[in-house]
Amino acid sequence: MRHRHLPTVALALGVVVLLDVLRVWLPSIITIFGRAAETPAELLGAFALSWFLLALAAPALVRRLGAGPVGLVAAGLLAAVRLALTAAPGGRPQLWLACAGLLAGLVWLAATAARVDRPVAGLALGLAGAAVGHALLATEDLVWRGGVPGWALSVLLVLAFLAASAASRSPEARQGTPAPTPQDPPADPALRTADEAADAATDGPVAGWTGARAWLLVGPALFVAGQLALAPALWSASYSYRAGSADFPGLGLPPGTASILPACAVGLFLLAALTRTPARLGRVLWPAILLAGAALFAADRPAWLGWAYLLAAVGLGGCLARTDAAPASAVVPGRGAAARRGYAVVGGMLVFAVASVAYYAAYDLGYPNGWVPVGTAALIAGCALTGPAQAAPVLTGYARSLPALLSAVLVLLAGVLPGPARRSAPPATPPAAVRVAAYNIRMGFGLDGRLDLDAVARVVRGARPDVVLLSEVDRGWLLNGGHDTLALLARRLRMPYVFAPAADPVWGDAVLSRYPVRSGRSRPLAAHGAPTGAQALGVTLDLGGRELAVVATHLQPPPGRGPVAQAREVAAFAVRYAAGRPLVLAGDLNTEPGEPAFAAFTTAGLVDALAAARPLPTSPADDPRQQIDHVFVSPDLTAADPRAPRSTASDHLPVAVTVGLP
């Protein structure tokens, strides 16, 4: 490898490591620092933003101590934290480790910006590499994986990052000039004026902005890529809407579904980011494509997710290429340009933090959040529109063939992704009873704040269910790390699933069943003042000549009130959907026996299937005091063996009951 490409390699590997840390830091804010529906969203946002504001001092630190030493120390700390997070037991140690890693990553970015004037190639390769790794791990992060394979890959990643970072400090590998070592200012004011004049002559406002433009977009690009453009979980969720029947997309989708499109999207992103497009065409085309993808995503239409994913990937790559320009002069840039790039990248990461907090705070504060990805994409598009008249090639020499080579490799890798499993077959004879379990899985995060879907699967398997109803199913939220928890659990449990969106197309409720799903219907529930959306999902199971109607829901009470209005909606929907067939209704209902919302179900003629085990508290999981997870059945069904197995794999306990058929 030529020396001049080492900074690009170091930046790409560093982006992958930093994204690993961010995928731990972001959910730790919710699951460890705060508790959902208890910690004010304003407090969570202030804590999150404070770390990015603290990093605004990083460019000054780099200028005083030198980009080389600061960057190498920060890279070492970032790598050490990355490994420590895999070994961390969760809880407060995980939170503070992730915060330390985030801060080290921001300082490393500022130091790298002082030395590298053209970051697009490294940024694009890093984002693509992270997306491919996430896809190959079925959207599960490497950082959460222990064992010999997980540790070996993690160690190789950080060692490669550190080696590339150290090698890129050599004079042959430098892109731009490292910040000078500290020295006393000139004693003579005239000399100081001359020094400032020399800086101004070699890196004036135009040249400084041209160099800082691409660095400013690092944070917005991370947000758009993680939220939409390069999020394999989003495609996994969108694929489930395309499968199934005409009346209900995603009906009975088998676990392990995959498609070649994620690899194609990443390949097209690389081609757009690392090649040169004619200026007049690219200046209009790439921003338009990116904004179209963001607008489709913001429309909250499940059927449009695939197009949003593909368009945003291509548009993001093209816009990044438009901002990557060679230095305006052959003269070595001065300290001012390096400082501007440092402040640009830290400011861009602050945009990442604000966008992330603003998007998800909407589910606590109740304002429309579709403008957040559109606004972030508009910032990127604006920088591309005002970019240089003709951007220089991002890669030179033999590296020009890299996009085509990587794209071919990605398409080949798509062939090793898990393929569809067989759908369930109806039993030869109808069963006498069906075991039903309902579980609020909190996006797969346990009380320790670690993503542990193996623990969730063990709890579910321990209940020996035939049908599983899940609440708080996350299929791609960046705030939770961008995982498709439903597909991951379905693969572990070997059960086909049906998913219905509630808050948005990748957040909602699901039913997994060993029996075939013949029909389904989803109904959005009125908010009644609650900021988070809710729905009722009804499916019909084929029990071998007999049918069972199952309704899954997660009621969202308005602030200071119970979910009685939603409970009445769900009860009425369930009775109509069952249409005289045996019925099971279950989920996190956020109401206790004796309350009006609980009475709404019994008034509708349903029976409490857990009555024999009352009191049966299910929340919080470590000290259950509230009975808010329930199973109701129609009067023609009998309930036996109700249980709430103890576990801290979520903040709720699951409830399970055997339902005897008439």
XYZ file of C-alpha atoms in Angstrom:
662
model
C 0.000 0.000 0.000
C 1.323 3.435 -0.891
C 2.119 5.697 2.029
C -0.318 8.396 0.946
C -3.263 6.002 1.390
C -2.424 5.167 5.016
C -4.358 8.143 6.461
C -7.400 7.006 4.481
C -7.101 3.482 5.884
C -6.604 4.797 9.423
C -9.654 7.047 9.123
C -11.810 4.210 7.730
C -10.853 1.827 10.533
C -11.317 4.572 13.117
C -14.833 5.265 11.858
C -15.691 1.566 12.288
C -14.317 1.558 15.862
C -16.086 4.816 16.724
C -19.399 3.479 15.381
C -18.975 0.400 17.572
C -18.634 2.692 20.601
C -21.594 4.839 19.524
C -23.790 1.740 19.222
C -23.119 1.104 22.906
C -23.184 4.728 24.051
C -26.525 5.642 22.469
C -28.658 2.890 24.086
C -26.747 3.262 27.367
C -28.170 6.783 27.652
C -31.679 5.293 27.639
C -31.230 2.004 29.462
C -28.606 2.922 32.090
C -28.531 6.699 32.614
C -32.306 6.925 32.342
C -35.383 4.756 32.453
C -38.040 4.931 29.760
C -41.088 7.020 30.720
C -39.414 7.971 34.037
C -36.331 10.072 33.264
C -37.259 13.404 31.614
C -36.278 13.587 27.955
C -34.723 17.010 28.620
C -32.345 15.507 31.189
C -31.357 12.666 28.852
C -30.701 15.149 26.045
C -28.641 17.465 28.242
C -26.455 14.597 29.426
C -25.916 13.352 25.878
C -25.119 16.767 24.389
C -22.723 17.705 27.205
C -20.085 15.251 25.923
C -20.136 16.792 22.464
C -19.964 20.308 23.892
C -16.976 19.254 25.994
C -15.243 18.077 22.815
C -15.329 21.624 21.412
C -12.098 22.137 23.363
C -10.382 19.389 21.352
C -9.152 21.594 18.424
C -7.459 23.964 20.861
C -5.809 21.002 22.579
C -4.618 19.695 19.230
C -3.193 23.070 18.249
C -1.326 23.406 21.533
C 0.097 19.876 21.836
C 0.274 18.806 18.196
C -2.017 16.690 16.069
C 0.323 13.689 15.944
C 0.733 13.049 19.685
C -2.864 13.932 20.570
C -4.249 11.809 17.752
C -2.171 8.767 18.674
C -3.093 8.965 22.372
C -6.778 9.444 21.533
C -6.659 6.516 19.108
C -5.149 4.336 21.816
C -7.850 5.318 24.311
C -10.597 4.741 21.729
C -9.227 1.282 20.928
C -8.849 0.382 24.619
C -12.425 1.421 25.389
C -13.689 -0.538 22.401
C -12.197 -3.735 23.829
C -13.226 -2.893 27.391
C -16.867 -2.527 26.329
C -16.910 -6.149 25.162
C -15.655 -7.231 28.576
C -17.720 -4.756 30.639
C -20.431 -6.251 32.872
C -22.914 -3.556 31.876
C -24.468 -1.028 34.227
C -22.649 2.142 35.243
C -19.198 0.855 34.176
C -20.540 0.394 30.642
C -22.064 3.880 30.607
C -18.903 5.673 31.742
C -16.666 3.565 29.528
C -18.836 4.427 26.529
C -18.738 8.131 27.451
C -14.943 7.994 27.725
C -14.734 6.221 24.365
C -17.000 8.794 22.741
C -14.881 11.671 24.025
C -11.679 9.944 22.915
C -13.226 9.405 19.488
C -14.146 13.082 19.161
C -10.627 14.153 20.109
C -9.218 11.641 17.621
C -11.416 13.092 14.882
C -10.226 16.630 15.669
C -6.580 15.510 15.571
C -7.129 13.611 12.325
C -8.823 16.651 10.768
C -5.744 18.742 11.560
C -3.578 16.356 9.547
C -5.902 15.194 6.743
C -7.529 17.702 4.407
C -9.588 15.198 2.338
C -11.580 12.796 4.545
C -14.270 11.553 2.145
C -12.504 8.372 1.022
C -11.801 7.270 4.598
C -15.252 8.254 5.810
C -16.998 6.435 2.937
C -14.940 3.268 3.358
C -15.509 3.321 7.112
C -19.278 3.732 6.796
C -19.433 0.995 4.148
C -17.258 -1.356 6.188
C -19.394 -0.846 9.291
C -22.577 -1.498 7.297
C -21.188 -4.675 5.753
C -20.019 -5.956 9.131
C -23.423 -5.225 10.634
C -25.156 -7.050 7.775
C -22.911 -10.104 8.052
C -23.666 -10.250 11.776
C -27.413 -10.017 10.970
C -27.448 -6.454 12.468
C -25.987 -7.608 15.794
C -22.915 -5.643 16.914
C -19.499 -7.252 17.195
C -18.944 -5.327 20.422
C -21.631 -7.374 22.201
C -20.131 -10.708 21.136
C -17.767 -12.541 23.443
C -16.212 -15.921 22.904
C -13.094 -16.674 20.912
C -14.415 -15.574 17.474
C -15.837 -12.310 18.802
C -12.729 -11.402 20.765
C -10.424 -12.374 17.895
C -12.246 -10.122 15.435
C -12.390 -7.258 17.938
C -8.668 -7.471 18.684
C -7.797 -7.638 14.985
C -9.933 -4.561 14.316
C -8.345 -2.390 17.007
C -4.813 -3.580 16.217
C -5.296 -2.726 12.551
C -6.634 0.693 13.549
C -3.692 1.397 15.844
C -1.148 0.178 13.300
C -2.628 2.333 10.546
C -2.806 5.336 12.880
C 0.834 4.984 13.856
C 1.998 4.395 10.277
C 0.052 7.385 8.955
C 2.205 9.727 11.065
C 5.206 9.128 8.803
C 6.188 12.054 6.540
C 5.507 9.973 3.414
C 1.935 9.312 4.511
C 0.849 12.812 5.474
C -2.082 14.515 3.804
C -1.690 18.110 4.821
C 0.555 19.149 7.659
C 0.301 18.273 11.327
C -0.286 21.122 13.675
C 2.999 22.653 14.892
C 4.331 21.927 18.320
C 3.687 24.642 20.871
C 6.076 27.529 20.943
C 6.247 30.932 22.570
C 4.543 33.680 20.552
C 6.855 36.189 18.851
C 7.957 38.857 21.260
C 7.790 41.531 18.608
C 4.192 42.406 17.638
C 5.386 43.037 14.119
C 6.656 39.465 13.880
C 3.354 38.183 15.223
C 1.514 40.195 12.599
C 3.751 38.787 9.892
C 3.093 35.255 11.108
C -0.677 35.803 11.009
C -0.386 37.365 7.566
C 1.454 34.295 6.288
C -1.337 32.078 7.613
C -3.928 34.233 5.948
C -2.067 34.177 2.659
C -1.857 30.401 2.523
C -5.284 29.449 3.898
C -7.767 32.226 3.408
C -11.498 31.923 4.021
C -12.283 30.195 0.720
C -9.517 27.627 1.021
C -10.293 27.102 4.719
C -13.994 26.498 4.079
C -13.221 24.186 1.162
C -11.025 22.053 3.407
C -13.466 22.115 6.341
C -16.611 21.430 4.323
C -16.150 17.660 4.123
C -15.127 17.426 7.781
C -18.260 19.313 8.803
C -20.351 16.565 7.193
C -18.812 13.681 9.153
C -21.431 13.952 11.922
C -24.463 14.488 9.656
C -23.269 11.624 7.433
C -23.011 9.315 10.448
C -26.595 10.186 11.398
C -28.075 9.747 7.923
C -26.104 6.528 7.336
C -27.007 4.997 10.701
C -30.613 6.119 10.631
C -31.368 5.384 7.008
C -28.852 5.149 4.183
C -26.553 2.349 5.376
C -28.706 0.634 8.013
C -29.084 -3.100 7.231
C -31.793 -3.414 9.890
C -33.946 -0.918 8.021
C -33.810 -3.030 4.888
C -34.565 -6.159 6.907
C -37.679 -4.452 8.258
C -38.711 -3.134 4.863
C -38.296 -6.616 3.356
C -40.790 -8.000 5.835
C -43.392 -5.570 4.518
C -42.871 -6.823 0.967
C -43.401 -10.503 1.870
C -46.677 -12.163 2.750
C -50.171 -11.688 1.412
C -51.886 -8.832 -0.372
C -54.134 -7.999 2.598
C -51.326 -8.000 5.182
C -47.685 -7.529 4.106
C -45.169 -9.464 6.154
C -47.640 -12.254 6.959
C -45.889 -15.152 8.662
C -42.394 -14.143 7.498
C -39.857 -16.928 8.164
C -36.764 -16.154 10.238
C -33.491 -15.550 8.474
C -34.834 -13.649 5.480
C -32.240 -11.726 3.497
C -31.794 -9.887 0.242
C -28.955 -8.819 -1.992
C -30.180 -5.218 -2.015
C -28.292 -4.104 1.147
C -25.010 -5.110 -0.480
C -26.005 -3.384 -3.715
C -26.918 -0.208 -1.818
C -23.542 -0.160 -0.065
C -21.779 -0.767 -3.368
C -23.656 2.066 -5.073
C -22.848 4.314 -2.122
C -19.144 3.595 -2.586
C -19.284 4.113 -6.333
C -20.983 7.478 -5.873
C -18.647 8.569 -3.061
C -15.328 7.523 -4.570
C -15.758 8.439 -8.220
C -16.042 11.790 -9.965
C -19.333 12.892 -11.528
C -19.568 15.802 -14.022
C -19.995 18.962 -11.965
C -23.248 20.212 -13.483
C -24.912 16.817 -13.186
C -23.662 15.947 -9.703
C -24.432 19.351 -8.203
C -28.161 18.811 -8.779
C -28.551 15.035 -9.051
C -26.977 13.846 -5.794
C -28.708 16.356 -3.476
C -32.053 15.640 -5.162
C -31.650 11.870 -4.710
C -30.613 12.228 -1.059
C -33.519 14.527 -0.224
C -35.952 12.192 -2.002
C -34.755 9.249 0.112
C -35.032 11.255 3.346
C -38.514 12.471 2.405
C -39.713 8.917 1.697
C -38.371 7.811 5.077
C -40.026 10.740 6.870
C -43.374 9.871 5.271
C -43.650 6.877 7.666
C -44.983 4.596 4.936
C -43.697 1.035 5.438
C -43.968 0.227 1.732
C -41.558 3.068 0.909
C -38.744 2.047 3.266
C -36.826 0.059 0.652
C -36.803 2.938 -1.829
C -35.859 5.377 0.927
C -32.929 3.141 1.909
C -31.600 2.813 -1.632
C -32.019 6.450 -2.683
C -30.480 7.789 0.514
C -27.433 5.531 0.135
C -26.720 6.653 -3.417
C -27.457 10.316 -2.703
C -25.317 10.386 0.436
C -22.331 8.957 -1.415
C -22.653 11.446 -4.264
C -23.032 14.417 -1.923
C -19.936 13.431 0.021
C -17.953 13.236 -3.227
C -19.121 16.753 -4.107
C -17.595 18.150 -0.899
C -14.186 16.511 -1.331
C -11.793 18.959 -2.982
C -8.031 19.090 -3.373
C -6.267 21.976 -1.589
C -6.711 25.234 -3.482
C -2.992 25.867 -3.461
C 0.143 23.835 -3.494
C 1.394 25.910 -0.580
C 1.321 24.004 2.699
C -1.729 25.163 4.675
C -1.159 27.043 7.892
C -2.405 26.476 11.399
C -5.667 28.299 10.740
C -6.886 25.759 8.191
C -6.088 22.839 10.502
C -7.963 24.504 13.365
C -10.956 25.213 11.131
C -11.113 21.565 10.105
C -10.956 20.506 13.747
C -13.792 22.792 14.782
C -15.750 21.702 11.703
C -15.623 17.995 12.550
C -16.502 18.535 16.224
C -19.319 20.883 15.211
C -20.562 18.288 12.746
C -20.587 15.649 15.474
C -22.612 18.050 17.598
C -25.140 18.072 14.741
C -25.159 14.255 14.977
C -25.946 14.465 18.677
C -28.670 17.090 18.266
C -30.300 15.142 15.423
C -30.216 11.863 17.366
C -31.680 13.424 20.509
C -34.283 15.468 18.590
C -35.503 12.473 16.590
C -36.103 10.204 19.568
C -37.197 12.834 22.100
C -40.310 13.219 19.950
C -41.579 9.917 21.349
C -41.503 11.436 24.838
C -42.413 15.048 24.047
C -44.924 14.406 21.276
C -43.817 16.592 18.355
C -43.422 15.468 14.718
C -39.895 14.214 14.109
C -39.945 13.524 10.371
C -38.184 16.838 9.780
C -35.022 15.648 11.555
C -33.652 13.279 8.857
C -34.893 15.638 6.148
C -33.177 18.618 7.783
C -29.934 16.699 8.262
C -30.040 15.531 4.650
C -30.712 19.138 3.574
C -27.534 20.246 5.379
C -25.526 17.643 3.477
C -27.252 18.558 0.216
C -26.559 22.250 0.790
C -22.846 21.620 1.239
C -22.860 19.551 -1.960
C -24.724 22.252 -3.885
C -22.203 24.908 -2.869
C -19.215 22.634 -3.408
C -16.356 23.373 -5.781
C -17.098 23.680 -9.478
C -15.101 20.541 -10.227
C -14.073 18.232 -7.400
C -10.799 16.408 -7.802
C -10.796 12.588 -7.891
C -11.082 11.128 -4.424
C -8.735 8.236 -5.159
C -5.728 8.198 -7.446
C -3.470 5.572 -8.980
C -4.334 1.924 -8.547
C -6.858 2.852 -5.859
C -9.238 4.104 -8.568
C -10.386 0.522 -9.098
C -11.254 0.146 -5.395
C -14.985 1.069 -5.628
C -15.701 -1.487 -8.349
C -13.684 -4.151 -6.518
C -15.426 -3.517 -3.193
C -18.833 -3.469 -4.850
C -18.174 -6.885 -6.400
C -17.010 -8.238 -3.041
C -20.144 -6.907 -1.342
C -22.426 -8.601 -3.834
C -20.557 -11.878 -3.316
C -20.823 -11.505 0.470
C -24.570 -11.119 0.127
C -24.654 -14.744 -0.951
C -23.508 -15.892 2.507
C -26.229 -13.973 4.357
C -28.865 -16.201 5.963
C -31.597 -17.263 3.570
C -35.305 -17.784 4.222
C -36.370 -20.684 6.398
C -39.410 -22.859 5.777
C -42.759 -21.590 6.895
C -44.704 -23.425 9.568
C -46.965 -26.298 8.522
C -50.360 -26.907 10.180
C -50.489 -29.873 12.582
C -52.053 -33.112 11.376
C -54.614 -32.989 14.198
C -55.745 -29.893 16.156
C -53.937 -29.524 19.512
C -55.909 -29.710 22.732
C -54.112 -26.668 24.153
C -51.785 -23.865 23.072
C -49.086 -22.331 25.258
C -49.057 -18.519 24.952
C -46.343 -16.119 26.182
C -46.327 -12.298 26.163
C -43.119 -10.333 26.727
C -42.087 -6.680 26.628
C -38.470 -7.155 25.503
C -37.234 -3.509 25.806
C -35.509 -3.669 22.405
C -33.451 -6.666 23.610
C -31.577 -4.759 26.342
C -31.432 -6.246 29.821
C -31.461 -4.338 33.090
C -27.665 -4.192 32.879
C -27.936 -2.183 29.643
C -26.339 -4.842 27.461
C -27.887 -6.178 24.287
C -28.349 -9.873 25.028
C -30.839 -11.498 22.688
C -29.564 -14.935 23.705
C -30.847 -14.212 27.224
C -34.213 -13.084 25.856
C -34.449 -16.239 23.746
C -33.596 -18.434 26.747
C -36.380 -16.851 28.781
C -38.886 -17.355 25.980
C -37.819 -20.961 25.340
C -38.092 -21.675 29.060
C -41.801 -20.870 28.918
C -42.229 -23.540 26.158
C -44.600 -21.354 24.107
C -46.366 -22.174 20.876
C -47.243 -18.495 20.347
C -45.197 -15.476 21.510
C -46.495 -11.898 21.618
C -43.749 -9.267 21.833
C -43.881 -5.583 22.785
C -41.253 -2.842 22.308
C -39.846 -4.523 19.227
C -37.139 -2.391 17.616
C -36.219 -3.043 13.986
C -33.643 -0.355 13.266
C -33.741 2.662 15.591
C -30.292 4.274 15.592
C -30.732 5.253 19.234
C -30.792 1.543 20.149
C -27.852 0.619 17.912
C -29.697 -0.134 14.675
C -30.616 -3.800 15.287
C -33.466 -5.844 13.867
C -34.294 -7.499 17.172
C -37.313 -9.290 15.722
C -35.378 -11.061 12.973
C -32.606 -11.947 15.435
C -35.063 -13.434 17.945
C -37.055 -15.249 15.273
C -33.855 -16.899 14.082
C -32.954 -17.983 17.612
C -36.445 -19.283 18.347
C -36.952 -20.730 14.842
C -40.437 -19.236 14.685
C -41.980 -17.238 11.828
C -43.233 -13.785 12.762
C -45.780 -11.096 11.926
C -44.868 -7.485 12.701
C -47.074 -4.393 12.971
C -45.688 -0.850 13.334
C -46.787 1.450 16.145
C -44.576 4.494 16.742
C -43.074 4.320 13.257
C -42.429 1.621 10.597
C -39.568 0.021 12.570
C -41.031 0.084 16.093
C -44.039 -1.893 17.219
C -45.390 -5.286 18.237
C -45.015 -8.799 16.859
C -46.494 -12.295 17.008
C -44.290 -15.374 16.570
C -46.030 -18.717 16.075
C -45.244 -22.371 15.509
C -48.560 -22.605 13.683
C -49.193 -21.064 10.260
C -50.622 -17.544 10.129
C -53.520 -17.441 7.662
C -54.654 -13.814 7.894
C -53.882 -10.655 9.778
C -54.931 -7.087 10.398
C -53.334 -4.121 12.150
C -55.163 -1.088 13.512
C -53.401 2.107 14.702
C -54.825 3.338 18.010
C -55.732 6.931 18.731
C -53.081 8.615 20.879
C -55.536 10.251 23.334
C -52.703 12.548 24.434
C -49.945 9.896 24.621
C -46.762 10.921 22.729
C -45.871 7.395 21.587
C -48.016 5.609 19.017
C -49.766 2.312 19.661
C -51.573 -0.312 17.590
C -53.489 -3.576 17.817
C -52.263 -6.527 15.728
C -54.673 -9.388 15.024
C -53.601 -12.657 13.382
C -55.420 -15.922 12.719
C -53.559 -19.180 13.402
C -54.250 -22.417 11.547
C -54.320 -25.184 14.151
C -54.982 -27.951 11.663
C -58.586 -27.436 10.711
C -59.368 -25.100 13.588
C -58.542 -21.401 13.955
C -57.387 -19.271 16.869
C -57.506 -15.456 16.798
C -54.578 -13.746 18.545
C -54.335 -10.002 19.260
C -51.088 -8.336 20.404
C -50.876 -4.769 21.665
C -48.907 -2.385 23.876
C -51.068 0.346 25.380
C -49.516 3.797 25.806
C -51.209 5.814 28.561
C -51.308 9.622 28.305
C -49.263 11.498 30.947
C -50.945 11.261 34.335
C -53.826 9.102 33.075
C -54.582 5.459 32.400
C -54.941 3.923 28.925
C -58.666 3.346 29.312
C -59.613 4.856 25.933
C -57.066 2.704 24.091
C -58.148 -0.344 26.091
C -61.726 0.099 24.890
C -60.482 0.447 21.295
C -58.408 -2.724 21.515
C -61.183 -4.739 23.186
C -63.671 -3.719 20.516
C -61.185 -4.452 17.732
C -60.336 -7.869 19.171
C -63.968 -8.963 19.517
C -64.748 -7.850 15.954
C -61.634 -9.485 14.568
C -62.301 -12.815 16.314
C -65.841 -12.890 14.889
C -66.885 -15.756 17.165
C -63.604 -17.684 16.949
C -61.593 -18.496 20.101
C -59.576 -15.395 21.057
C -56.368 -14.642 22.954
C -55.394 -11.016 23.662
C -52.116 -10.203 25.419
C -49.345 -7.691 25.849
C -48.004 -4.867 27.993
C -51.301 -3.161 28.820
C -49.949 -0.648 31.368
C -52.922 -1.190 33.677
C -53.500 -3.220 36.837
C -56.441 -5.368 37.962
C -59.230 -3.192 39.294
C -58.377 -0.156 37.186
C -60.788 1.183 34.529
C -58.548 0.137 31.628
C -58.391 -3.436 32.957
C -62.155 -3.436 33.370
C -62.568 -2.424 29.716
C -61.453 -5.917 28.686
C -63.609 -7.813 31.141
C -66.601 -5.638 30.254
C -66.091 -6.696 26.624
C -66.602 -10.313 27.715
C -62.934 -11.390 27.994
C -61.548 -13.449 30.886
C -58.337 -12.798 32.844
C -56.227 -15.871 32.025
C -53.780 -15.099 34.853
C -56.443 -14.816 37.581
C -55.431 -18.080 39.261
C -51.928 -16.766 39.924
C -52.858 -13.265 41.140
C -51.096 -11.214 42.319
C -48.631 -11.689 39.471
C -46.429 -8.577 39.248
C -44.239 -8.214 36.150
C -42.552 -4.791 36.431
C -39.845 -3.801 37.183
C -38.085 -7.079 36.517
C -35.590 -6.838 39.390
C -38.279 -5.975 41.965
C -41.687 -6.663 40.418
C -44.474 -4.640 42.036
C -46.840 -3.780 39.174
C -49.216 -6.175 37.403
C -49.230 -4.551 33.957
C -48.592 -7.477 31.557
C -51.705 -9.544 30.905
C -53.367 -12.322 28.917
C -57.109 -12.275 28.248
C -59.082 -15.065 26.562
C -62.583 -15.560 25.269
C -64.977 -17.410 27.664
C -64.852 -20.633 25.621
C -61.149 -21.082 26.435
C -59.695 -22.398 29.696
C -56.466 -21.158 31.269
C -53.936 -23.280 33.156
C -50.417 -22.994 34.558
C -50.062 -19.170 34.507
C -46.524 -18.029 35.283
C -44.215 -15.008 35.195
C -40.654 -16.427 35.048
C -38.051 -14.295 36.841
C -35.405 -12.783 34.591
C -33.535 -9.509 34.068
C -33.239 -9.946 30.291
C -35.701 -7.026 30.028
C -37.241 -4.505 32.411
C -40.456 -6.595 32.370
C -41.110 -10.226 33.224
C -42.813 -12.393 30.604
C -46.185 -13.958 31.324
C -47.123 -17.405 30.031
C -50.279 -19.493 30.235
C -51.626 -22.676 28.671
C -54.905 -22.105 26.851
C -57.201 -25.097 26.511
C -59.246 -25.153 23.322
C -63.001 -25.921 23.450
